[in-house]
Coordinates of C-alpha atoms in Angstrom, one line a residue:
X718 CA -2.6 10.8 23.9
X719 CA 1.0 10.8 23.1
X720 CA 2.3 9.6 19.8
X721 CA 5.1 7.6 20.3
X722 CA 8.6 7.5 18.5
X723 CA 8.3 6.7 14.9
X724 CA 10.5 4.2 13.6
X725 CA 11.1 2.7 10.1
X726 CA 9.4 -0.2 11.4
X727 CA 6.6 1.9 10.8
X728 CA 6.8 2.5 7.0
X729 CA 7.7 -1.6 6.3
X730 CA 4.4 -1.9 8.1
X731 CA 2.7 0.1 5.3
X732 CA 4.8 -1.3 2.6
X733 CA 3.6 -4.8 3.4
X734 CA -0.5 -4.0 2.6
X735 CA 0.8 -1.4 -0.1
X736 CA 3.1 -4.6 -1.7
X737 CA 0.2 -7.0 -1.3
X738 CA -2.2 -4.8 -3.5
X739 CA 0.5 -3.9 -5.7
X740 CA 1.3 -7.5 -6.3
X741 CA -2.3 -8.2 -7.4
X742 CA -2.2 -5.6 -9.9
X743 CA 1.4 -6.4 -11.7
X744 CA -0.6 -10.4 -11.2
X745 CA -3.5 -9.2 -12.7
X746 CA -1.7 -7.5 -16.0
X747 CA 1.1 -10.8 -15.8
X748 CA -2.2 -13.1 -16.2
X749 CA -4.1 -11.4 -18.3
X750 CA -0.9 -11.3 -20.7
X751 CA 0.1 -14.7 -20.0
X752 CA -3.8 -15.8 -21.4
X753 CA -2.8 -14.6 -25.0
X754 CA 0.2 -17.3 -25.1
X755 CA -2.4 -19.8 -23.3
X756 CA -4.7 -19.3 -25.9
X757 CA -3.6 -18.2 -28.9
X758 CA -6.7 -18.4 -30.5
X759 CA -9.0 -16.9 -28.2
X760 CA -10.2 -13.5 -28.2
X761 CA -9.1 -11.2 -31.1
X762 CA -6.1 -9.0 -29.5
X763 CA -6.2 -5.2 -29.8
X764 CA -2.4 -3.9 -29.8
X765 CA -3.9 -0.4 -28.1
X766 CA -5.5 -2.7 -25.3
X767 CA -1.9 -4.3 -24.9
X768 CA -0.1 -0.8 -24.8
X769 CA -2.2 0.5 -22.0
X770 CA -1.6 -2.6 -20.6
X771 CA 2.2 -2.0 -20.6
X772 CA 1.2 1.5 -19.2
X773 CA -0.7 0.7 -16.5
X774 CA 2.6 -2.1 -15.6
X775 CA 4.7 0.8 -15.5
X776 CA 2.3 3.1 -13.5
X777 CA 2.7 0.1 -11.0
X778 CA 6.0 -0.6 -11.3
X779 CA 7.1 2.9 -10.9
X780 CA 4.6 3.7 -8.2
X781 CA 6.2 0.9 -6.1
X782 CA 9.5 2.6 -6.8
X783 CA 8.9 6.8 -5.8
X784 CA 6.2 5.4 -2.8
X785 CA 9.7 4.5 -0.9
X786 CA 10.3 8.4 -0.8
X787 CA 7.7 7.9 2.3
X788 CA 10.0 6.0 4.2
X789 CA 11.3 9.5 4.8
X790 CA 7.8 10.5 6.8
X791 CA 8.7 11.2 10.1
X792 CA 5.1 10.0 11.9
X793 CA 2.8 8.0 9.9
X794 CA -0.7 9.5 10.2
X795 CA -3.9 7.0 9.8
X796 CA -5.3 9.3 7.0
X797 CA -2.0 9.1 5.6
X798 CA -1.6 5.4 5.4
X799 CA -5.4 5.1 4.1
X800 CA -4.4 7.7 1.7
X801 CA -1.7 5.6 0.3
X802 CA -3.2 2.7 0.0
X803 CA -6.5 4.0 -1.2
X804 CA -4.2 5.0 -4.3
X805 CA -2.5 1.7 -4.5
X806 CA -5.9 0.2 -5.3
X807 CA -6.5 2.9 -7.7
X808 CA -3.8 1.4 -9.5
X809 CA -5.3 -2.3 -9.1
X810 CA -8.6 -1.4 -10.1
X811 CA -7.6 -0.2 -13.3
X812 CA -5.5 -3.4 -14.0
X813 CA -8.9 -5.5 -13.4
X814 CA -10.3 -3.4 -16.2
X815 CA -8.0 -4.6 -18.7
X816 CA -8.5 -8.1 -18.2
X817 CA -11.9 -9.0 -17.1
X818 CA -12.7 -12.1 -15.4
X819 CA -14.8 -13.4 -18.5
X820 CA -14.6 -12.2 -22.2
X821 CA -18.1 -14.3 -23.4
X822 CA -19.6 -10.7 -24.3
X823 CA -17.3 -9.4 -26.1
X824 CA -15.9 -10.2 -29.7
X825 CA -12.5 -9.2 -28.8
X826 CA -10.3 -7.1 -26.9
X827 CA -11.0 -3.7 -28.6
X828 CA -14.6 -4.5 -28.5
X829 CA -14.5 -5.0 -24.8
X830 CA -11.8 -2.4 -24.0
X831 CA -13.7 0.7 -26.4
X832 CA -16.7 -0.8 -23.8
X833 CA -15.0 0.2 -20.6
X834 CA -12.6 3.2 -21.7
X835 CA -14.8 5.4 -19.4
X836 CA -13.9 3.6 -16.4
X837 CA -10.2 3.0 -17.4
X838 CA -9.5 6.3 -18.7
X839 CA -11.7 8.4 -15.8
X840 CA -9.8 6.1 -12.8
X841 CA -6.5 6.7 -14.9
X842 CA -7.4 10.4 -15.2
X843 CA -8.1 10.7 -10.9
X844 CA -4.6 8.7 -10.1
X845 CA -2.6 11.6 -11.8
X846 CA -4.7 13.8 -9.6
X847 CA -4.3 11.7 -6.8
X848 CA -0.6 11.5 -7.4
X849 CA -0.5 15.3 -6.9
X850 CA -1.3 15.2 -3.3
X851 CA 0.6 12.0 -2.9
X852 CA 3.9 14.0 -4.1
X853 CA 2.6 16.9 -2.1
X854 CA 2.5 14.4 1.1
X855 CA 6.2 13.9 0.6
X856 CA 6.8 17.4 1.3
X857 CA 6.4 21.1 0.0
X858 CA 10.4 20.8 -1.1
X859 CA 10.1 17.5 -3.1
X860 CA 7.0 18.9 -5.0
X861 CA 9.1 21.7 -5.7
X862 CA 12.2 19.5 -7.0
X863 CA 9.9 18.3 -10.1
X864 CA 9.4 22.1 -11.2
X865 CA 6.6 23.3 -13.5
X866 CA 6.6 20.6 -15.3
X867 CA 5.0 17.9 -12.3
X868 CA 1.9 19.5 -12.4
X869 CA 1.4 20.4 -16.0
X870 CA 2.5 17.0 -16.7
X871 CA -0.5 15.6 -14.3
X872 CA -3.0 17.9 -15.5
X873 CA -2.1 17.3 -19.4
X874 CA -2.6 14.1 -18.3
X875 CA -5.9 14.0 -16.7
X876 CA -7.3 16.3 -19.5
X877 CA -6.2 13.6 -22.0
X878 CA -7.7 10.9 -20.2
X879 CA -11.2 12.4 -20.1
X880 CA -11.0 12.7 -23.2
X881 CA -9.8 9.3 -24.6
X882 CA -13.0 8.5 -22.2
X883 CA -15.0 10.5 -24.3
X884 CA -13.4 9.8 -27.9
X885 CA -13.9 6.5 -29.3
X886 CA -11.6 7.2 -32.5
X887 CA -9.0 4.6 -32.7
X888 CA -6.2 6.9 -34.2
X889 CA -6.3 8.6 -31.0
X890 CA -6.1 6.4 -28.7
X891 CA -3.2 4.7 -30.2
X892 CA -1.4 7.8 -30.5
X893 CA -2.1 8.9 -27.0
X894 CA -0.9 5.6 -26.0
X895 CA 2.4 6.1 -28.1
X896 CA 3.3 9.3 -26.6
X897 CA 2.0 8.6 -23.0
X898 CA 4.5 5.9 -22.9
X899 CA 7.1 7.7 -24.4
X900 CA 6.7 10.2 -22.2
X901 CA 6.2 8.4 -19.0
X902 CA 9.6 6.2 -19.9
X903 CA 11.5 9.5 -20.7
X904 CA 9.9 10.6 -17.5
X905 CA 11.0 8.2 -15.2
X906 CA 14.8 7.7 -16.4
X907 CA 14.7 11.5 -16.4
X908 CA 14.1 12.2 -12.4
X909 CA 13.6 8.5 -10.8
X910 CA 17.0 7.0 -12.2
X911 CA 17.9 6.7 -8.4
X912 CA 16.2 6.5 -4.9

């Protein structure tokens, strides 16, 4: 069967699903924030719960940004497009454990988020994996662009996440929060100032 011509009709077609699960997630986060100011004195907030929230927002955010890169693709592939979209829900799915539907079983944010740091930290753990072969997908050259440091950076931060999985210590994960936000601003300003 012949493929025919690719055009960039083709990669605003893959934006649109990738933007609609994209805006659930930066809805989820905006909601789940937005219930503190709605209730003020609901559940007890937990200010490392509220920095991974800010995080995971700038995950989303900056995946939304570097994803245009694909527009680039010269044939969009099936596999491809599931590929893409299967890590855009990645990225939802760890917004909807942040902020749960219902908090009745918990006493508080930290109480519920310490209960669920295995699922948050092992999905947050496969998307910097995932985000390997999504940078790989853009090209042997791109990878190449980010140097050493892409994949060390990914790996260091997969180990870290199985391991704030693991580790229920509260000094820890606030300072891996610190510096994983730290990092990821420097990060971004440092090689995604511009498209």
């Amino acid at each position: 069967m012949d493929t025919p011509p690719v055009s960039h009709d083709a990669f605003v077609h893959v934006r649109m699903i990738n933007g609609v699960v994209v805006g659930l997630g930066v809805g989820r986060l905006l909601t789940g924030l937005a219930r503190f100011v709605q209730h003020p004195s609901g559940k007890a907030i937990y200010p490392v719960h509220l920095a991974w929230a800010g995080f995971t927002l700038l995950l989303i955010v900056h995946f939304w940004w570097f994803e245009f890169r694909l527009s680039l693709e010269p044939q969009w592939l099936f596999q491809t497009y599931l590929f893409v979209i299967f890590y855009a829900c990645l990225l939802f799915l760890a917004t909807t454990l942040l902020f749960p539907d219902k908090m009745d079983d918990y006493a508080g944010y930290r109480d519920y988020f310490m209960s669920r740091r295995r699922w948050f930290f092992g999905l947050l753990a496969l998307i910097f994996l995932v985000d390997l072969v999504d940078t790989g997908l853009k090209g042997g050259a791109y990878f190449a662009s980010f140097g050493l440091e892409y994949p060390i950076r990914n790996l260091a931060y997969a180990a870290a996440f199985v391991a704030a999985a693991i580790v229920e210590d509260a000094r820890f994960h606030a300072g891996l929060v610190a510096v994983a936000l730290v990092y990821e601003i420097v990060w971004i300003f440092r090689l995604f100032d511009a498209l």
